[in-house]
Short mmCIF file of C-alpha atoms in Angstrom, two decimals:
data_model
loop_
_atom_site.label_atom_id
_atom_site.label_comp_id
_atom_site.label_asym_id
_atom_site.label_seq_id
_atom_site.Cartn_x
_atom_site.Cartn_y
_atom_site.Cartn_z
CA MET A 651 -31.80 53.36 -21.11
CA ILE A 652 -28.67 52.74 -19.03
CA LEU A 653 -28.34 49.32 -17.42
CA THR A 654 -26.57 48.82 -14.10
CA VAL A 655 -25.67 45.38 -12.77
CA THR A 656 -25.31 44.73 -9.03
CA LEU A 657 -24.80 41.03 -8.46
CA ASN A 658 -24.45 41.56 -4.70
CA THR A 659 -27.29 43.95 -3.92
CA ALA A 660 -27.78 45.08 -0.33
CA LEU A 661 -29.95 46.96 2.07
CA ASP A 662 -27.69 49.76 3.28
CA ILE A 663 -28.34 50.64 6.93
CA THR A 664 -26.63 53.69 8.44
CA TYR A 665 -26.44 54.32 12.19
CA ARG A 666 -25.33 57.66 13.58
CA VAL A 667 -23.75 57.77 17.04
CA ARG A 668 -22.22 60.65 18.98
CA SER A 669 -18.88 58.88 19.37
CA LEU A 670 -17.95 55.33 18.38
CA THR A 671 -15.97 53.59 21.13
CA PRO A 672 -14.83 49.94 20.94
CA HIS A 673 -16.24 47.59 23.62
CA ALA A 674 -18.92 50.16 24.60
CA SER A 675 -22.69 50.37 24.32
CA HIS A 676 -23.97 53.15 22.03
CA ARG A 677 -27.21 55.06 21.70
CA VAL A 678 -28.09 55.51 18.02
CA SER A 679 -29.33 59.01 17.20
CA GLU A 680 -30.52 58.28 13.64
CA VAL A 681 -31.13 55.27 11.39
CA THR A 682 -31.51 55.37 7.60
CA GLU A 683 -32.17 52.52 5.15
CA ARG A 684 -31.92 52.48 1.38
CA PRO A 685 -31.30 50.10 -1.54
CA GLY A 686 -27.58 49.51 -1.83
CA GLY A 687 -24.78 47.86 -3.70
CA LYS A 688 -22.61 49.82 -6.12
CA GLY A 689 -24.79 49.52 -9.21
CA LEU A 690 -27.93 50.59 -7.34
CA ASN A 691 -26.05 53.63 -6.04
CA VAL A 692 -24.95 54.44 -9.60
CA ALA A 693 -28.53 54.09 -10.82
CA ARG A 694 -29.86 56.51 -8.20
CA VAL A 695 -27.37 59.19 -9.26
CA LEU A 696 -28.04 58.63 -12.96
CA ALA A 697 -31.77 59.02 -12.35
CA ALA A 698 -31.13 62.27 -10.47
CA LEU A 699 -29.24 63.48 -13.55
CA GLY A 700 -32.31 62.78 -15.70
CA HIS A 701 -31.44 59.40 -17.23
CA GLU A 702 -33.73 56.39 -17.45
CA VAL A 703 -32.04 53.48 -15.68
CA THR A 704 -32.77 49.78 -15.29
CA VAL A 705 -31.17 47.85 -12.44
CA THR A 706 -30.54 44.13 -12.42
CA GLY A 707 -28.77 41.64 -10.19
CA PHE A 708 -30.10 39.33 -7.50
CA THR A 709 -32.70 39.82 -4.78
CA GLY A 710 -34.11 37.45 -2.18
CA GLY A 711 -35.76 37.07 1.21
CA ALA A 712 -37.31 39.71 3.43
CA THR A 713 -34.35 42.05 2.99
CA GLY A 714 -34.67 41.76 -0.78
CA ARG A 715 -38.34 42.72 -0.58
CA VAL A 716 -37.44 45.85 1.36
CA VAL A 717 -34.83 46.73 -1.28
CA GLN A 718 -37.41 46.40 -4.05
CA GLU A 719 -40.01 48.41 -2.13
CA ARG A 720 -37.51 51.24 -1.70
CA LEU A 721 -36.46 51.03 -5.36
CA ALA A 722 -40.07 51.46 -6.45
CA ALA A 723 -40.03 54.92 -4.86
CA VAL A 724 -37.03 56.13 -6.91
CA PRO A 725 -38.22 58.02 -10.04
CA GLY A 726 -36.49 56.99 -13.26
CA VAL A 727 -35.25 53.62 -11.96
CA ALA A 728 -36.81 50.38 -13.28
CA ASP A 729 -36.44 47.16 -11.29
CA ALA A 730 -35.29 44.08 -13.25
CA LEU A 731 -33.73 42.22 -10.32
CA VAL A 732 -33.69 38.41 -10.56
CA PRO A 733 -35.18 36.50 -7.59
CA VAL A 734 -33.09 33.93 -5.70
CA ALA A 735 -33.75 31.61 -2.77
CA GLY A 736 -31.16 33.17 -0.45
CA ALA A 737 -31.55 36.44 1.43
CA THR A 738 -30.16 39.75 0.15
CA ARG A 739 -27.35 40.96 2.38
CA ARG A 740 -27.25 44.00 4.64
CA THR A 741 -24.42 46.50 4.97
CA ILE A 742 -24.09 48.42 8.21
CA ALA A 743 -22.39 51.83 8.33
CA VAL A 744 -21.77 53.44 11.72
CA VAL A 745 -21.06 57.16 11.51
CA ASP A 746 -19.18 58.83 14.35
CA ASP A 747 -20.59 62.37 14.61
CA GLN A 748 -17.58 63.69 16.51
CA THR A 749 -14.93 62.62 14.01
CA GLY A 750 -17.02 62.16 10.86
CA ASP A 751 -15.45 58.71 10.41
CA THR A 752 -17.50 55.78 9.14
CA THR A 753 -17.10 52.13 10.16
CA GLN A 754 -18.48 49.67 7.59
CA LEU A 755 -19.72 46.10 8.17
CA ASN A 756 -20.56 44.18 4.97
CA GLU A 757 -22.34 40.83 4.92
CA PRO A 758 -21.22 38.36 2.20
CA GLY A 759 -24.50 37.99 0.34
CA PRO A 760 -26.62 34.93 -0.56
CA THR A 761 -25.14 31.83 -2.18
CA ILE A 762 -26.17 31.77 -5.84
CA THR A 763 -26.97 28.39 -7.39
CA PRO A 764 -25.94 27.43 -10.94
CA LEU A 765 -29.58 27.60 -12.06
CA GLU A 766 -29.95 31.10 -10.60
CA TRP A 767 -26.76 32.23 -12.31
CA SER A 768 -28.02 30.87 -15.64
CA ALA A 769 -31.36 32.67 -15.18
CA PHE A 770 -29.53 35.92 -14.55
CA GLN A 771 -27.38 35.57 -17.66
CA GLU A 772 -30.48 35.07 -19.80
CA ALA A 773 -32.17 38.14 -18.25
CA TYR A 774 -29.00 40.20 -18.73
CA GLN A 775 -28.74 39.32 -22.41
CA ASP A 776 -32.36 40.36 -22.96
CA LEU A 777 -31.88 43.66 -21.12
CA LEU A 778 -28.87 44.59 -23.25
CA HIS A 779 -31.10 44.92 -26.31
CA GLY A 780 -32.50 48.22 -25.01
CA ALA A 781 -29.35 49.56 -23.33
CA ALA A 782 -27.22 52.52 -24.39
CA ALA A 783 -24.50 51.49 -21.90
CA VAL A 784 -24.02 49.04 -19.04
CA ALA A 785 -22.15 49.28 -15.73
CA LEU A 786 -20.96 46.09 -13.99
CA CYS A 787 -20.43 47.00 -10.37
CA GLY A 788 -19.26 45.63 -7.06
CA SER A 789 -18.41 42.33 -5.41
CA LEU A 790 -19.54 38.85 -6.38
CA PRO A 791 -21.86 36.91 -4.05
CA PRO A 792 -20.91 33.35 -3.09
CA GLY A 793 -21.55 30.83 -5.86
CA VAL A 794 -20.98 33.23 -8.76
CA PRO A 795 -17.88 32.27 -10.80
CA VAL A 796 -14.84 34.49 -10.29
CA GLY A 797 -14.75 35.08 -14.04
CA ALA A 798 -18.38 36.25 -14.12
CA TYR A 799 -17.63 39.82 -15.08
CA ALA A 800 -15.36 38.72 -17.92
CA GLY A 801 -18.28 36.78 -19.38
CA LEU A 802 -20.70 39.69 -18.90
CA VAL A 803 -18.23 42.08 -20.56
CA ARG A 804 -17.97 39.79 -23.59
CA THR A 805 -21.77 39.50 -23.81
CA ALA A 806 -22.14 43.29 -23.78
CA ARG A 807 -19.44 43.71 -26.42
CA ALA A 808 -21.12 41.12 -28.63
CA ALA A 809 -24.36 43.13 -28.32
CA GLY A 810 -22.55 46.36 -29.24
CA VAL A 811 -23.20 47.95 -25.83
CA PRO A 812 -20.40 50.00 -24.20
CA VAL A 813 -19.48 48.52 -20.81
CA LEU A 814 -17.92 50.03 -17.68
CA LEU A 815 -16.45 47.66 -15.09
CA ASP A 816 -16.08 48.70 -11.44
CA THR A 817 -14.88 45.86 -9.26
CA SER A 818 -11.65 44.66 -7.63
CA GLY A 819 -9.29 41.74 -7.13
CA GLU A 820 -9.45 38.65 -9.31
CA PRO A 821 -12.85 39.56 -10.85
CA LEU A 822 -11.25 42.82 -12.06
CA ARG A 823 -8.13 41.09 -13.37
CA ARG A 824 -10.19 38.61 -15.39
CA GLY A 825 -12.69 41.26 -16.43
CA VAL A 826 -10.00 43.55 -17.86
CA ALA A 827 -8.79 40.75 -20.12
CA ALA A 828 -12.27 40.70 -21.71
CA ARG A 829 -11.64 44.31 -22.90
CA PRO A 830 -14.26 46.51 -21.22
CA ASP A 831 -14.60 50.03 -22.61
CA ILE A 832 -13.87 51.65 -19.22
CA ILE A 833 -12.65 50.47 -15.82
CA LYS A 834 -12.87 52.69 -12.71
CA PRO A 835 -10.56 51.33 -9.98
CA ASN A 836 -9.42 53.27 -6.93
CA ALA A 837 -5.70 53.65 -6.27
CA ASP A 838 -5.42 50.46 -4.19
CA GLU A 839 -7.39 48.38 -6.70
CA LEU A 840 -5.27 49.72 -9.55
CA ALA A 841 -2.04 48.91 -7.70
CA GLU A 842 -3.29 45.38 -6.97
CA LEU A 843 -4.15 44.88 -10.65
CA THR A 844 -0.87 46.17 -12.08
CA GLY A 845 1.69 45.89 -9.26
CA SER A 846 2.54 49.59 -9.66
CA HIS A 847 1.86 52.27 -7.03
CA GLU A 848 2.63 55.09 -9.47
CA PRO A 849 -0.85 56.01 -10.79
CA LEU A 850 0.12 57.23 -14.27
CA ARG A 851 2.22 54.16 -14.99
CA ALA A 852 -0.48 51.91 -13.52
CA THR A 853 -3.27 53.38 -15.67
CA GLN A 854 -1.19 52.85 -18.79
CA ASP A 855 -0.42 49.27 -17.76
CA ALA A 856 -4.11 48.55 -17.11
CA ARG A 857 -4.88 49.74 -20.65
CA ARG A 858 -2.27 47.37 -22.04
CA ARG A 859 -4.03 44.54 -20.18
CA GLY A 860 -7.22 45.18 -22.16
CA ALA A 861 -9.20 48.17 -20.84
CA GLY A 862 -10.20 50.71 -23.47
CA ALA A 863 -9.97 53.51 -20.89
CA VAL A 864 -8.84 53.56 -17.28
CA VAL A 865 -10.20 56.16 -14.87
CA ALA A 866 -8.48 55.89 -11.50
CA SER A 867 -10.12 57.40 -8.44
CA LEU A 868 -7.47 59.08 -6.26
CA GLY A 869 -9.71 60.18 -3.40
CA SER A 870 -9.41 63.87 -2.55
CA GLU A 871 -6.92 64.26 -5.43
CA GLY A 872 -9.61 63.58 -8.03
CA LEU A 873 -9.50 61.36 -11.11
CA LEU A 874 -6.73 60.29 -13.46
CA ALA A 875 -7.70 58.99 -16.90
CA ALA A 876 -5.76 57.16 -19.60
CA THR A 877 -7.84 56.70 -22.76
CA ARG A 878 -7.43 56.19 -26.51
CA GLU A 879 -8.16 59.89 -26.97
CA GLY A 880 -5.60 61.16 -24.45
CA ARG A 881 -4.66 61.50 -20.79
CA TRP A 882 -6.23 63.86 -18.29
CA ARG A 883 -6.36 64.62 -14.59
CA ALA A 884 -9.44 66.15 -12.96
CA THR A 885 -8.94 67.83 -9.60
CA PRO A 886 -11.66 69.08 -7.23
CA PRO A 887 -11.36 72.68 -5.98
CA ALA A 888 -10.29 71.57 -2.49
CA ALA A 889 -10.31 68.58 -0.17
CA VAL A 890 -13.71 68.48 1.53
CA PRO A 891 -14.76 66.93 4.84
CA GLY A 892 -17.54 64.40 4.89
CA ASN A 893 -18.46 60.78 4.27
CA PRO A 894 -16.81 59.20 1.19
CA THR A 895 -19.34 56.34 1.07
CA GLY A 896 -20.80 56.22 -2.44
CA ALA A 897 -18.41 58.83 -3.88
CA GLY A 898 -16.88 56.32 -6.29
CA ASP A 899 -20.34 55.24 -7.44
CA SER A 900 -21.23 58.86 -8.17
CA ALA A 901 -18.06 59.11 -10.26
CA VAL A 902 -19.18 56.06 -12.24
CA ALA A 903 -22.57 57.72 -12.84
CA GLY A 904 -20.78 60.81 -14.11
CA LEU A 905 -18.65 58.78 -16.51
CA LEU A 906 -21.62 56.77 -17.80
CA SER A 907 -23.85 59.80 -18.30
CA GLY A 908 -21.04 61.55 -20.14
CA LEU A 909 -20.55 58.48 -22.32
CA VAL A 910 -24.19 58.23 -23.45
CA GLU A 911 -24.36 62.03 -23.93
CA HIS A 912 -21.22 61.86 -26.11
CA LEU A 913 -19.35 64.40 -24.01
CA PRO A 914 -15.59 64.81 -24.60
CA TRP A 915 -13.39 63.16 -21.99
CA PRO A 916 -12.45 66.36 -20.10
CA ASP A 917 -16.16 67.14 -19.59
CA ARG A 918 -16.92 63.58 -18.47
CA LEU A 919 -14.10 63.73 -15.93
CA ALA A 920 -15.17 67.14 -14.63
CA ARG A 921 -18.73 65.86 -14.12
CA ALA A 922 -17.55 62.67 -12.41
CA THR A 923 -15.23 64.60 -10.09
CA ALA A 924 -17.88 67.16 -9.15
CA LEU A 925 -20.46 64.45 -8.45
CA SER A 926 -18.00 62.47 -6.36
CA THR A 927 -17.03 65.52 -4.30
CA ALA A 928 -20.66 66.59 -3.85
CA THR A 929 -21.41 63.09 -2.55
CA VAL A 930 -18.67 63.37 0.07
CA ARG A 931 -20.18 66.67 1.24
CA ALA A 932 -23.75 65.37 1.45
CA PRO A 933 -25.22 64.74 4.94
CA VAL A 934 -26.63 61.36 3.81
CA ALA A 935 -24.11 58.85 2.47
CA GLY A 936 -24.35 58.24 -1.26
CA GLU A 937 -26.59 61.23 -2.03
CA PHE A 938 -25.71 64.62 -3.52
CA ASP A 939 -27.14 68.12 -3.59
CA ARG A 940 -27.74 69.45 -7.12
CA GLY A 941 -26.75 73.00 -6.21
CA VAL A 942 -23.51 71.86 -4.55
CA TYR A 943 -22.72 69.68 -7.57
CA GLU A 944 -23.23 72.52 -10.04
CA GLU A 945 -21.12 74.90 -7.94
CA LEU A 946 -18.30 72.33 -7.78
CA LEU A 947 -18.55 71.53 -11.49
CA ALA A 948 -17.67 75.11 -12.35
CA ARG A 949 -14.53 74.87 -10.21
CA VAL A 950 -13.11 71.46 -11.17
CA THR A 951 -9.73 71.71 -12.89
CA VAL A 952 -9.00 69.35 -15.80
CA SER A 953 -5.47 69.22 -17.20
CA GLY A 954 -3.87 66.94 -19.76
CA GLU A 955 -3.70 66.48 -23.48
CA ALA A 956 -5.37 64.69 -26.34
CA SER A 957 -3.49 62.02 -28.25
CA ALA A 958 -1.97 62.98 -31.58
CA ALA A 959 -4.23 62.11 -34.47
#
């Protein structure tokens, strides 16, 4: 079982409009709803790849009930969300059909009490006993300590469970110091962490700060990895049009699945890059077509070298 943690779960709502114009009224042509938050997105992709996944985090209110109802319909995903008094947030994406651009509106999430945070930590520790790997994903809701991910990383390491951290800002900085096995920042998050805008130098610096491996998402340019085993760059066959929402989460799913399947790093990076690119091309944000993914996987270029023994 792979465990994904989404402390700030959401109900993702996507509106499609013909053309998004500020200060104007719009007629929505299509509305979709699905369970959201980075770890839930990762779980959905992992399940599509054939892995058994358990999701945990917080859920509350009417929106939380909708999230759990939708999760129950996803094969391969088990719900271990922890109930709270506050209401699960909503995220609103407005897709402009003319340009393909997406405008995102993210609510902050419910305020988590100290008792609720303690209950989650107990549930998390129990879930680790059956986990082959864990992903800690996304933003922190109000009330959760800024060093929360650092503590969760240390708990996973104490349990002998490999841990991937995908967050940003101060939670990432503190989390890296706890020595996660993998971090997966995008270029801006990596620059904020290290102060360097040169990706290769920044990935190496992030490793010195504590990460076992750093896989930087460079958008249409693919992935750059600095690991104990070597350094590699995975490049998609071409820049593709589409909606990048969820592409980074698909990359995390590729890295996690490759980890538990004991794939070598070049194969993990090729899978993550192909999944990410297939997600951009999908008509529904955060989904991917299996045929498109397999076609892209055969065309991803991975270059680099292993470390000397």
